[in-house]
mmCIF file of C-alpha atoms and ligand atoms in Angstrom:
data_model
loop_
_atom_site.group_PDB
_atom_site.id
_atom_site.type_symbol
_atom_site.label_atom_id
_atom_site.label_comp_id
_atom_site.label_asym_id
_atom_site.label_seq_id
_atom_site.Cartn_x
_atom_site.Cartn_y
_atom_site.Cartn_z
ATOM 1 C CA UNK A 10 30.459 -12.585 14.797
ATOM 2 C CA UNK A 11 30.693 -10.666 11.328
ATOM 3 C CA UNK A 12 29.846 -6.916 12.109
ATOM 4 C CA UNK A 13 26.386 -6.428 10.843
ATOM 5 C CA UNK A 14 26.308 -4.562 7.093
ATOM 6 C CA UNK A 15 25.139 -1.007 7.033
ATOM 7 C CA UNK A 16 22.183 -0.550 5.192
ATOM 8 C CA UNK A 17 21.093 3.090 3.597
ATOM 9 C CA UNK A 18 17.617 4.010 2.163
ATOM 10 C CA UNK A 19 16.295 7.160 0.949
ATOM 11 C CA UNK A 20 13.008 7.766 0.259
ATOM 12 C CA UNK A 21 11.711 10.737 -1.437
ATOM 13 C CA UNK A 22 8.281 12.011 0.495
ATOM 14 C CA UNK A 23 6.252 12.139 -3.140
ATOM 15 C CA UNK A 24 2.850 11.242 -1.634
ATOM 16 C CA UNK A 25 1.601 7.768 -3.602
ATOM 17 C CA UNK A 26 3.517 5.330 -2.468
ATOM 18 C CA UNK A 27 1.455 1.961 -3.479
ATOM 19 C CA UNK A 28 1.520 -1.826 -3.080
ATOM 20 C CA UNK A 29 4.443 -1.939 -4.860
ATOM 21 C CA UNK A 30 6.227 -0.175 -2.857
ATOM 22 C CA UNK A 31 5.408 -1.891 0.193
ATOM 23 C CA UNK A 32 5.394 -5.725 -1.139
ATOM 24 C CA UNK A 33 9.117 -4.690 -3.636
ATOM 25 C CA UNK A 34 10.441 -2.664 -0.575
ATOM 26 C CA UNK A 35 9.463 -1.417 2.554
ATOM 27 C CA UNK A 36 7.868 -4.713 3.692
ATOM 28 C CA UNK A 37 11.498 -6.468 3.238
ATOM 29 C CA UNK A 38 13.019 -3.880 4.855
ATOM 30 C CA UNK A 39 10.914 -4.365 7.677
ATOM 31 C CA UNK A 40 10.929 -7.887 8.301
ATOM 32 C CA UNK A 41 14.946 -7.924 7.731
ATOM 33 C CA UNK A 42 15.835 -4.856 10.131
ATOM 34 C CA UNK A 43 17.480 -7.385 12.436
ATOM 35 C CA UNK A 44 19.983 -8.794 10.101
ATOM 36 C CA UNK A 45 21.539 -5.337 9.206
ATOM 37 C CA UNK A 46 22.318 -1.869 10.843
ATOM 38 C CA UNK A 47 19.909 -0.195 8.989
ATOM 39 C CA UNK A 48 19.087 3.381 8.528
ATOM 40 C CA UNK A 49 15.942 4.909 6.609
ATOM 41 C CA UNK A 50 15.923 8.543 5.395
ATOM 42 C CA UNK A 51 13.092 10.768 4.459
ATOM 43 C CA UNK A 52 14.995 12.621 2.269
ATOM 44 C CA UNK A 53 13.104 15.957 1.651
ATOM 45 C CA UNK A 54 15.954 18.277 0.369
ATOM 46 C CA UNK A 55 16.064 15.660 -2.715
ATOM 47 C CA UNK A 56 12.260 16.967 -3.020
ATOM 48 C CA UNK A 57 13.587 20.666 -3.336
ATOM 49 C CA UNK A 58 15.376 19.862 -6.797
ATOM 50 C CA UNK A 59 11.913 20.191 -8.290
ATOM 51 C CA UNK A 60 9.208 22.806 -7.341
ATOM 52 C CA UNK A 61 7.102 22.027 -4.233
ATOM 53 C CA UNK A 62 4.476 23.542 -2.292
ATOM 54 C CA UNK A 63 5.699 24.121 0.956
ATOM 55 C CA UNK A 64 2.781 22.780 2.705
ATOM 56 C CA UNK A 65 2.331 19.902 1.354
ATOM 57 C CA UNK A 66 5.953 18.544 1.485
ATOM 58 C CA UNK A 67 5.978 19.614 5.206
ATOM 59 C CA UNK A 68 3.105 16.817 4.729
ATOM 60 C CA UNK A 69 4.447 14.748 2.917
ATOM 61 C CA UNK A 70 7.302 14.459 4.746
ATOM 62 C CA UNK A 71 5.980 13.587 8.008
ATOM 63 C CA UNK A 72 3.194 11.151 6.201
ATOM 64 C CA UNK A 73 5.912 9.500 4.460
ATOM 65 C CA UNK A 74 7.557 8.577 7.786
ATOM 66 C CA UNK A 75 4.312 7.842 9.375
ATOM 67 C CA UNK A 76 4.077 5.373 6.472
ATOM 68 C CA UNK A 77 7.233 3.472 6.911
ATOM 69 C CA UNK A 78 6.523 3.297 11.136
ATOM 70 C CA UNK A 79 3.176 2.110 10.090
ATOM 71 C CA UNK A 80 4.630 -0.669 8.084
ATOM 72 C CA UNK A 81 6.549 -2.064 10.647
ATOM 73 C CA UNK A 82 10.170 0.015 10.613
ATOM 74 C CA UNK A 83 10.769 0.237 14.209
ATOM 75 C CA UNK A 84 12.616 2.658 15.769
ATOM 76 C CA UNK A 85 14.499 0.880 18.187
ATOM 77 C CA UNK A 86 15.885 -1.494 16.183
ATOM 78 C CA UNK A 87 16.862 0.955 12.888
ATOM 79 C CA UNK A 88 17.300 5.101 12.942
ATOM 80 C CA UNK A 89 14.676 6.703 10.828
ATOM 81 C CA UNK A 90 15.461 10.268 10.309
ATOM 82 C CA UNK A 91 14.317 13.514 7.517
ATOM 83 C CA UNK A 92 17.472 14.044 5.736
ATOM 84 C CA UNK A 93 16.931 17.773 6.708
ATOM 85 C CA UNK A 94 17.178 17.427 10.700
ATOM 86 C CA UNK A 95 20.612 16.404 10.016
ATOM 87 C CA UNK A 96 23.216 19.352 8.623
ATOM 88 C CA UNK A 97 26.448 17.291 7.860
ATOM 89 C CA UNK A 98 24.328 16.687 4.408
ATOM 90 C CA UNK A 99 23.857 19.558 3.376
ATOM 91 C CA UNK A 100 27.819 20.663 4.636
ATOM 92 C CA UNK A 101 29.240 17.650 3.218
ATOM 93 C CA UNK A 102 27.640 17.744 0.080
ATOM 94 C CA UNK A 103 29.451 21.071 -0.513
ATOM 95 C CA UNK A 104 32.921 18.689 0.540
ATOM 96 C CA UNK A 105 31.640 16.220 -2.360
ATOM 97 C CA UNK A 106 31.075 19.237 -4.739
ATOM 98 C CA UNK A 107 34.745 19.895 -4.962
ATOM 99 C CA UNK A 108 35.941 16.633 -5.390
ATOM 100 C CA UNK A 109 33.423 16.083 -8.175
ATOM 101 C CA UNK A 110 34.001 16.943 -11.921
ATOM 102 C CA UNK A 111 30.795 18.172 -13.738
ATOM 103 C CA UNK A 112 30.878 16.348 -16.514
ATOM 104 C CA UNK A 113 29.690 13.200 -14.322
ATOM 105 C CA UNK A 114 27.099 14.547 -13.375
ATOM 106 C CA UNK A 115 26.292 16.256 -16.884
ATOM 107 C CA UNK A 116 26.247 12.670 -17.998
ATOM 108 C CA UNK A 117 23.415 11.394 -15.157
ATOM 109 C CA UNK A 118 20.632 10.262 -17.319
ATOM 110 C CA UNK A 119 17.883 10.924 -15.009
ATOM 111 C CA UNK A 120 19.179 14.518 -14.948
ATOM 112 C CA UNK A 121 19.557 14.628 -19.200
ATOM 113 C CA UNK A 122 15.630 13.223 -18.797
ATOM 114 C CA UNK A 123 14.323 15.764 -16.138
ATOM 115 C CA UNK A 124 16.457 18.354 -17.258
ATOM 116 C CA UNK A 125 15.042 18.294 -21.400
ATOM 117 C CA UNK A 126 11.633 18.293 -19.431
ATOM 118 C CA UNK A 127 12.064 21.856 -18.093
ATOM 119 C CA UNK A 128 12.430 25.151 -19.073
ATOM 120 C CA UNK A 129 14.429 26.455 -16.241
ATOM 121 C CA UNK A 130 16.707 23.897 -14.433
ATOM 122 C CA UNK A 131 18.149 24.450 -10.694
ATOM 123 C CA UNK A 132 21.452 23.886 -10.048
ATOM 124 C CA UNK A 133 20.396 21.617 -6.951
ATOM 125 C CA UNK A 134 18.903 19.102 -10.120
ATOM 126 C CA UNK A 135 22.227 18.610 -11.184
ATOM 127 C CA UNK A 136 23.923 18.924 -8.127
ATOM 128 C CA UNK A 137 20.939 16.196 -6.645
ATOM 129 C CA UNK A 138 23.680 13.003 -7.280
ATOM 130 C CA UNK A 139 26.206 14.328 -4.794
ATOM 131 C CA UNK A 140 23.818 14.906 -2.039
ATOM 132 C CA UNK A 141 22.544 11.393 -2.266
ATOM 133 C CA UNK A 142 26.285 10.509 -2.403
ATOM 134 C CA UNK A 143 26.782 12.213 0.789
ATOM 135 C CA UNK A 144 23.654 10.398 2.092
ATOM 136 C CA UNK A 145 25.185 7.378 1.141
ATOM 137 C CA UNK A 146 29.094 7.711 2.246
ATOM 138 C CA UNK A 147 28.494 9.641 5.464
ATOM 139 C CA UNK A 148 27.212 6.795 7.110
ATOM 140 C CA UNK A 149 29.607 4.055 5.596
ATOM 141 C CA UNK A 150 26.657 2.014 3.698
ATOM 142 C CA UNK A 151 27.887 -1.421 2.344
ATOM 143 C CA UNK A 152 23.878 -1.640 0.586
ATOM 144 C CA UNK A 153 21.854 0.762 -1.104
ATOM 145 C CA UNK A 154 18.206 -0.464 -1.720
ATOM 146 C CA UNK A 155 17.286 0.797 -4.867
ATOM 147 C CA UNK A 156 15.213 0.552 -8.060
ATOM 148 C CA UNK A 157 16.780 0.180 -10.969
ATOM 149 C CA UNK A 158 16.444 3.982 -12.009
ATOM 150 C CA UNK A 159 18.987 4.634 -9.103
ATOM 151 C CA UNK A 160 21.535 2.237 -10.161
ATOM 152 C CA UNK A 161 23.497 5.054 -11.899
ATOM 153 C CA UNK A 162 23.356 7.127 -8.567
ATOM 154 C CA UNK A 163 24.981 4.355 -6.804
ATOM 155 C CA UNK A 164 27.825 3.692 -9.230
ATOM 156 C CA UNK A 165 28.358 7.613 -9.470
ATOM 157 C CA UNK A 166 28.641 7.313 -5.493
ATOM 158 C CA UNK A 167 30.953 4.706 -5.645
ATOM 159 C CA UNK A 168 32.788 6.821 -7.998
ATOM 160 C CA UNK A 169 33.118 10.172 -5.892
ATOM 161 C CA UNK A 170 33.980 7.458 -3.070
ATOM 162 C CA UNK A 171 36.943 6.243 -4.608
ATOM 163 C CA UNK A 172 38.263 9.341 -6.310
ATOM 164 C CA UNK A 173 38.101 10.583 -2.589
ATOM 165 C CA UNK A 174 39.813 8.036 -1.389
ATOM 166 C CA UNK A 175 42.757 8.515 -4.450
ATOM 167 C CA UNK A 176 43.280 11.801 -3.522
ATOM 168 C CA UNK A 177 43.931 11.649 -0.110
ATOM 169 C CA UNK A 178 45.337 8.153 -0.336
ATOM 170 C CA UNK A 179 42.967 6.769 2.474
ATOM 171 C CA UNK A 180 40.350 4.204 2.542
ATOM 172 C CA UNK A 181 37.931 6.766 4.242
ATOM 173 C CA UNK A 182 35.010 6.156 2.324
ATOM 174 C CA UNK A 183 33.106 2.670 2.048
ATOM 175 C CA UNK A 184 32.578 1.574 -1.579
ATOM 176 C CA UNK A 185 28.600 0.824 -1.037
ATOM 177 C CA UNK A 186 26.752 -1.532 -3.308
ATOM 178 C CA UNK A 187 23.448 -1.033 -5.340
ATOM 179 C CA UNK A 188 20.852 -3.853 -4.594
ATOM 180 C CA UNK A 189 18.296 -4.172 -6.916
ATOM 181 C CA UNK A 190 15.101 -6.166 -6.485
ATOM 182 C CA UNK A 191 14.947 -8.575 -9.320
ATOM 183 C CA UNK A 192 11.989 -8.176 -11.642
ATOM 184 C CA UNK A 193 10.269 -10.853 -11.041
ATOM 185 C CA UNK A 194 9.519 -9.062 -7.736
ATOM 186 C CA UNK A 195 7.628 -6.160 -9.660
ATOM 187 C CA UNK A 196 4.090 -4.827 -8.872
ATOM 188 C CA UNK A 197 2.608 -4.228 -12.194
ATOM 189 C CA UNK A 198 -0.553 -1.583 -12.998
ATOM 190 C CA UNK A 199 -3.643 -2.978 -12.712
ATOM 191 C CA UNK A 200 -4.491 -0.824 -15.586
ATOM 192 C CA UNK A 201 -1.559 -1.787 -18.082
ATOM 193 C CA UNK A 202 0.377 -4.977 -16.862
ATOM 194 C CA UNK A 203 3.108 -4.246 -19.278
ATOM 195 C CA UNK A 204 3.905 -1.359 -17.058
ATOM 196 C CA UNK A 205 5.066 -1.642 -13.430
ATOM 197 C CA UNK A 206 2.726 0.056 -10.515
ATOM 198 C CA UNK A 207 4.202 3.456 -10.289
ATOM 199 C CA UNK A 208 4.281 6.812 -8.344
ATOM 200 C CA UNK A 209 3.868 9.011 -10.302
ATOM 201 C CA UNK A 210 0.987 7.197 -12.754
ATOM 202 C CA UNK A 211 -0.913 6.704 -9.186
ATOM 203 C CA UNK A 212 -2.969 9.561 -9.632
ATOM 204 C CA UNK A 213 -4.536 8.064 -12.464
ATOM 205 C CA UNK A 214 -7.564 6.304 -10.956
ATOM 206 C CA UNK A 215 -7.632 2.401 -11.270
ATOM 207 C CA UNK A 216 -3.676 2.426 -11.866
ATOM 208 C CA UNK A 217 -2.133 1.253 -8.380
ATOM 209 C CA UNK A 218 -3.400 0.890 -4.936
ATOM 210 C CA UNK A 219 -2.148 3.333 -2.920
ATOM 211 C CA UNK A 220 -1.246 2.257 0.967
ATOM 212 C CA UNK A 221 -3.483 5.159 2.400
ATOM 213 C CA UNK A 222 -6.241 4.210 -0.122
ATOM 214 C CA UNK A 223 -9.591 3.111 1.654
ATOM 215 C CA UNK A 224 -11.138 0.117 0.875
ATOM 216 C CA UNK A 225 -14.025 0.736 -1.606
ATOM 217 C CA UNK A 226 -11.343 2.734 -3.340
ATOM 218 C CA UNK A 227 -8.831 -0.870 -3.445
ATOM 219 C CA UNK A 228 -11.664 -2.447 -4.850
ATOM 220 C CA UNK A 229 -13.050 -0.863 -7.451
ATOM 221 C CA UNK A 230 -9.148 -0.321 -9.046
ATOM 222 C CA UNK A 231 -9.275 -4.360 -8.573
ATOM 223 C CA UNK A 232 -12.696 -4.784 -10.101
ATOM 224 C CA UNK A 233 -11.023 -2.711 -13.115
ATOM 225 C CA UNK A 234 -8.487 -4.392 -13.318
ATOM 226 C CA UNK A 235 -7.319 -5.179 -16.817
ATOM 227 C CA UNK A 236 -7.218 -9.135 -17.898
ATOM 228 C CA UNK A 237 -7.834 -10.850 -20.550
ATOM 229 C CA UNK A 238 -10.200 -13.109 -22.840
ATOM 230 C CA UNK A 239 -9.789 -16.084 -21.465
ATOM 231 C CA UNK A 240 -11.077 -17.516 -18.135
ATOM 232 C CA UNK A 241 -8.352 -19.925 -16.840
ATOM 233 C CA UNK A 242 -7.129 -18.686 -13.121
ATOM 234 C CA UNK A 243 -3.417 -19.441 -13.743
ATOM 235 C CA UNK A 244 0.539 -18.314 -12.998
ATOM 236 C CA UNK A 245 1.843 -18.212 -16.404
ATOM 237 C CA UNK A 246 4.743 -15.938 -18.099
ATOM 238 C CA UNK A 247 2.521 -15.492 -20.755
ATOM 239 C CA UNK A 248 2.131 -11.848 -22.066
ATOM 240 C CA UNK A 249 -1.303 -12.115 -22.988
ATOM 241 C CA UNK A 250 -1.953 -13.287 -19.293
ATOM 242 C CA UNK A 251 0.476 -10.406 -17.663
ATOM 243 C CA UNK A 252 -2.945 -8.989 -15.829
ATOM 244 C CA UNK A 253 -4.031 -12.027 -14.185
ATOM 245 C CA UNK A 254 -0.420 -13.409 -13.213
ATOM 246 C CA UNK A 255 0.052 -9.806 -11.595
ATOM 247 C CA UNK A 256 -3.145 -10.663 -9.719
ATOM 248 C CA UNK A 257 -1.752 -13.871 -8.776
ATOM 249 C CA UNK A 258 1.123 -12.244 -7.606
ATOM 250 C CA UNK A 259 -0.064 -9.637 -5.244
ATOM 251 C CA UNK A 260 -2.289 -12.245 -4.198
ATOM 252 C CA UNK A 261 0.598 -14.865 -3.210
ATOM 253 C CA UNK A 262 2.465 -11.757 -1.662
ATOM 254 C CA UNK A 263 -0.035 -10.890 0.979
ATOM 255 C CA UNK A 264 -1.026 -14.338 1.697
ATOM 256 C CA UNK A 265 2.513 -15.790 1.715
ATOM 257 C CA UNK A 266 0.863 -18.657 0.237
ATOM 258 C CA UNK A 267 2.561 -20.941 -2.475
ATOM 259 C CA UNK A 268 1.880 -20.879 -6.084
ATOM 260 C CA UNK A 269 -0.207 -24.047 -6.039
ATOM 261 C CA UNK A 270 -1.877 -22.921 -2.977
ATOM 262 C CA UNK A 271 -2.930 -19.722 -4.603
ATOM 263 C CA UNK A 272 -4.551 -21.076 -7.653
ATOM 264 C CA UNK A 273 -6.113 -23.928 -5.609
ATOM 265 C CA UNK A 274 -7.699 -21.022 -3.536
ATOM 266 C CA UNK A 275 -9.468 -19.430 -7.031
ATOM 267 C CA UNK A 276 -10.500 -23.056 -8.335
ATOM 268 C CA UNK A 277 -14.091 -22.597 -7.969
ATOM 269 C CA UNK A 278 -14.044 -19.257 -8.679
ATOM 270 C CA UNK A 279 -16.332 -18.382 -11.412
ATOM 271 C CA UNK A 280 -14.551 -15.688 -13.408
ATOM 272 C CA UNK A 281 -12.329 -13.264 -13.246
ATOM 273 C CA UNK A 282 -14.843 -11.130 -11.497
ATOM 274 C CA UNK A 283 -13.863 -14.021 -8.098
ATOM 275 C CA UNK A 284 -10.748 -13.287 -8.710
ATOM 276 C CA UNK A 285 -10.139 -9.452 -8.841
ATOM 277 C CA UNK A 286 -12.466 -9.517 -5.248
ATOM 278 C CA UNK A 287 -10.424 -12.060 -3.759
ATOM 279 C CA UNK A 288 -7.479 -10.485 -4.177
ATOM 280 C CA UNK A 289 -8.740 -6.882 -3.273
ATOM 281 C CA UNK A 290 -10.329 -8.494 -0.112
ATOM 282 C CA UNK A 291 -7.006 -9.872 0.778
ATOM 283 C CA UNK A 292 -4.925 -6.921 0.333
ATOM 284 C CA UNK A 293 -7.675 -4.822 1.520
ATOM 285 C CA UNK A 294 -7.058 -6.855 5.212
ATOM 286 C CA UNK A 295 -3.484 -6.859 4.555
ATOM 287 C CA UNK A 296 -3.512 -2.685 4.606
ATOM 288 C CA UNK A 297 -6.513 -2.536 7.333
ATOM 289 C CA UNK A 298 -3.850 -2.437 10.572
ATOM 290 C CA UNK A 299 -1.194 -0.637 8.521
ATOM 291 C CA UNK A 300 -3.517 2.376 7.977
ATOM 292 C CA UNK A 301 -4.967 2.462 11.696
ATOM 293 C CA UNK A 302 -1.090 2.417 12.740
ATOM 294 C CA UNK A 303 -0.763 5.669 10.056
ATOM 295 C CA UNK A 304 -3.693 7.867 11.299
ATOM 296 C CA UNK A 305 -2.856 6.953 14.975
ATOM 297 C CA UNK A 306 0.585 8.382 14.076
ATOM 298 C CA UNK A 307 -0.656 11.289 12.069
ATOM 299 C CA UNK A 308 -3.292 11.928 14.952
ATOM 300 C CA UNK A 309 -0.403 13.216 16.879
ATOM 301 C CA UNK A 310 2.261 14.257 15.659
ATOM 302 C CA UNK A 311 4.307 15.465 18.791
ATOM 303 C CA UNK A 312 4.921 11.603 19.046
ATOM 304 C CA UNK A 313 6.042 10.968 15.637
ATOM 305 C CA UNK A 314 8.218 14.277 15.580
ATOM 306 C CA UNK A 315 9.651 12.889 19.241
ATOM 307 C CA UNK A 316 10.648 10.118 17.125
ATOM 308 C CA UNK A 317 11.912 11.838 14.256
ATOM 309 C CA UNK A 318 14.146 13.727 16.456
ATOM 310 C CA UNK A 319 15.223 10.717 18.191
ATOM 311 C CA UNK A 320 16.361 9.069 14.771
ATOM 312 C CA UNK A 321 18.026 12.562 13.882
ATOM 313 C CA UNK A 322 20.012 12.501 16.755
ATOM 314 C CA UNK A 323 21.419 9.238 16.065
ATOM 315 C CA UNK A 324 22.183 9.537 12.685
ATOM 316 C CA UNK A 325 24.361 12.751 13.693
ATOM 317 C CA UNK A 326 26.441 11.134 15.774
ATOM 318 C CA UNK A 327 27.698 8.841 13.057
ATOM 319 C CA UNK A 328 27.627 11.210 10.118
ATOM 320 C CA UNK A 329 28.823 14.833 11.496
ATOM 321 C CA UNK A 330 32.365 13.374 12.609
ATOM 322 C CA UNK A 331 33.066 11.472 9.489
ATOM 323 C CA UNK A 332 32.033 15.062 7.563
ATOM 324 C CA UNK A 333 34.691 16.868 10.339
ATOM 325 C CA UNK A 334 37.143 14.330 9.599
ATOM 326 C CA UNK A 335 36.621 15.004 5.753
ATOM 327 C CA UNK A 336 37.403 18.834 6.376
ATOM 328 C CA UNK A 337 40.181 18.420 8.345
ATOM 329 C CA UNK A 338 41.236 15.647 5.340
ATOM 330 C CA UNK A 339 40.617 18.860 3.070
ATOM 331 C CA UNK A 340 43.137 21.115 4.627
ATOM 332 C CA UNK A 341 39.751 23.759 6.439
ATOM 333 C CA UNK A 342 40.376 24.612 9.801
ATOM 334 C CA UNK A 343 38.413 22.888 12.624
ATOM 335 C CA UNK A 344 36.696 25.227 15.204
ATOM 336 C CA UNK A 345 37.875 24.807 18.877
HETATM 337 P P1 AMP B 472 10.094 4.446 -6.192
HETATM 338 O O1 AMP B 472 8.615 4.351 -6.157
HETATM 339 O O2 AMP B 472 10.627 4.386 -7.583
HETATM 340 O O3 AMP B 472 10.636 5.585 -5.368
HETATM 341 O O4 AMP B 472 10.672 3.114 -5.528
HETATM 342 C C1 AMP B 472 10.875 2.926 -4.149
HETATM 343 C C2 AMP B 472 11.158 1.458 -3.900
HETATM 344 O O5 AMP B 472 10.003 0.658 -4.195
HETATM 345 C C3 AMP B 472 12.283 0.870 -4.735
HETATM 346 O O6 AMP B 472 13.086 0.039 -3.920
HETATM 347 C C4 AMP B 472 11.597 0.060 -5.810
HETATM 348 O O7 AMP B 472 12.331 -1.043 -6.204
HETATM 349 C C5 AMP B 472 10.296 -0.365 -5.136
HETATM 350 N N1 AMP B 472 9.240 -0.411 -6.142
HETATM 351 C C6 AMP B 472 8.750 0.653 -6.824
HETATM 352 N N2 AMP B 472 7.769 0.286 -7.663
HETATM 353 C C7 AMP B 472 7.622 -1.057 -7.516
HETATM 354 C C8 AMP B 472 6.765 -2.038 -8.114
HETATM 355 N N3 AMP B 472 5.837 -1.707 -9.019
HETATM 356 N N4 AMP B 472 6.909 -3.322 -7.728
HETATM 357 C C9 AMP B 472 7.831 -3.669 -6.807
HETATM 358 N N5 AMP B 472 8.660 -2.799 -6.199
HETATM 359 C C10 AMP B 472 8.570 -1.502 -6.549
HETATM 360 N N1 LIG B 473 17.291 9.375 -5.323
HETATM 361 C C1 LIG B 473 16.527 8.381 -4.624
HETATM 362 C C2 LIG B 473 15.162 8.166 -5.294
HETATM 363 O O1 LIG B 473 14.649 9.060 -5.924
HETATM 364 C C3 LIG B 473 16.303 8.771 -3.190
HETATM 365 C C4 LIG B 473 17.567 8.845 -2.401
HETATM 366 C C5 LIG B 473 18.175 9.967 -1.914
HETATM 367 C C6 LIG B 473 18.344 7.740 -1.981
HETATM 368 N N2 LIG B 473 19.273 9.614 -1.180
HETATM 369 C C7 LIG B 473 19.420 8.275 -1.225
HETATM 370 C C8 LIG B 473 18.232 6.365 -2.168
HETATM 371 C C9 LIG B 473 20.377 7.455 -0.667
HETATM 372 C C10 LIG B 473 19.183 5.558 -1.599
HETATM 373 C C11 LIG B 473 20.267 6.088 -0.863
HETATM 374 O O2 LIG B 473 14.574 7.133 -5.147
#
């Protein structure tokens, strides 16, 4: 047998994460945990590059790992760990740094777009490429899950990977892949279906359905849901009926259902107004066990740390020797 691909995802603990998340993401990752050796990081110190309030990242943190338990990531089959538990990031980052040239990472477009945003800019903003390199490298990752935003993160990876591997004239570091979802697999806001369901326009009320969101709250974003003039219950690529093919869509993703299936189930319906409840009612049931699995987790949280440390201890054991061997590859000294 083929040795199973290593999979690496980080996921920043922002708080938000929505349907889109779940149905373009974490719900594949789930049901596919099998097929790959997969490893899921909370990755808080990618949080620091931008202010925080310490509270509610510790939070954050630990809900955002509640969130992906909750949706099915087990931890016996994958190792789910906060990037923070485990040190040969942080201490191989600083490896990466001096392989690195600057003007890479001057050129990162997310950091030219964050960066001409504030007034002061931390070094780790800059720096925030390598570390997620490291992420990436230290565990020999043939896939990297990503949106499309993160594509350029990946190919920079793949660049400090090979220049590594140049310079010491070794194939030490995997090359890794970006995998995108393609966009037909997109969320969009139920506010604006031009635009796709997104983190950080969730705290606008009636923009995306949150995963921790309670039910009243799912459907009265649904019931606002913007469609159009017209009254035909339809899949169609047709920009004028983005809203209700988005509807469709989350519809068909929760159900599983096929397309014809889906608009046979909103034949009689008499309106829109049948619509946007049928679909809220179905995702609605769709979250219900999810979010009892999340607040049992979050009721205790000496379990879920248990866990956390469990996953930590795993992913050390593959990522602190491959940073020794990258010292010792560097010409530092290796303690007895
Ligand atoms: P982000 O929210 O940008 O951190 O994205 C985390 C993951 O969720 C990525 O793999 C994205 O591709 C996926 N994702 C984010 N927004 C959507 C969306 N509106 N529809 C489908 N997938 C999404
Ligand atoms: N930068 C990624 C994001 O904002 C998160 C991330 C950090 C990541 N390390 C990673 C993603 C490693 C994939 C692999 O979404």
């Amino acid at each position: 047998m083929d040795k199973k691909k290593i999979v690496f995802s980080g996921i920043q603990p922002t708080g938000n994460t929505h349907l889109g998340n779940y149905l373009g993401a974490i719900r594949n990752w789930a049901a596919r945990q099998a097929e790959k050796t997969n490893y899921f990081c909370v990755v808080d110190l990618h949080s620091l590059t931008v202010p925080q309030d310490p509270e509610n990242l510790r939070f954050q943190t630990r809900s955002m790992a509640a969130i992906l338990l909750a949706c099915g990531i087990d931890p016996q089959q994958s190792t789910l760990f906060i990037q923070s538990h485990v040190a040969a990031h942080t201490e191989g980052c600083w490896l990466l740094n001096c392989v690195t040239p600057l003007g890479w990472l001057q050129r990162m477009t997310q950091f030219k777009d964050k960066s001409a945003r504030q007034e002061s800019v931390l070094t780790g903003l800059l720096d925030y490429p390598v570390l997620m390199a490291g992420d990436i490298l230290f565990y020999d990752a043939d896939e990297v899950p990503v949106g499309e935003d993160q594509k350029q993160h990946v190919e920079l990876t793949r660049d400090i990977a090979q220049r590594f591997n140049a310079l010491y004239n070794v194939e030490f570091f995997v090359v890794p892949q970006p995998i995108i979802p393609p966009v037909g697999a997109r969320v969009m806001g139920l506010d604006d279906p031009a635009v796709k369901m997104s983190k950080s326009l969730a705290d606008k009320r009636g923009h995306a359905v949150r995963l921790l969101d309670p039910p009243d709250e799912i459907l009265y974003a649904f019931k606002r849901a913007v469609t159009d003039s017209g009254r035909e219950i339809r899949f169609s690529d047709d920009p004028e009926k983005a809203g209700v093919n988005n509807l469709l869509g989350i519809y068909q993703a929760v159900t599983g259902k096929g397309q014809a299936e889906v608009e046979a189930d909103f034949a009689a319906a008499r309106g829109y107004g049948d619509l946007k409840v049928g679909v809220a009612e179905a995702v609605i049931e769709t979250l219900r066990p999810i979010q009892a699995r999340y607040h049992d987790l979050m009721a205790d949280t000496a379990e879920l740390d248990r866990l956390l440390a469990h996953g930590a201890a795993q992913a050390r054991v593959i990522s602190q020797p491959k940073v020794d061997e990258m010292k010792r590859m560097m010409g530092l000294v290796l303690p007895r």
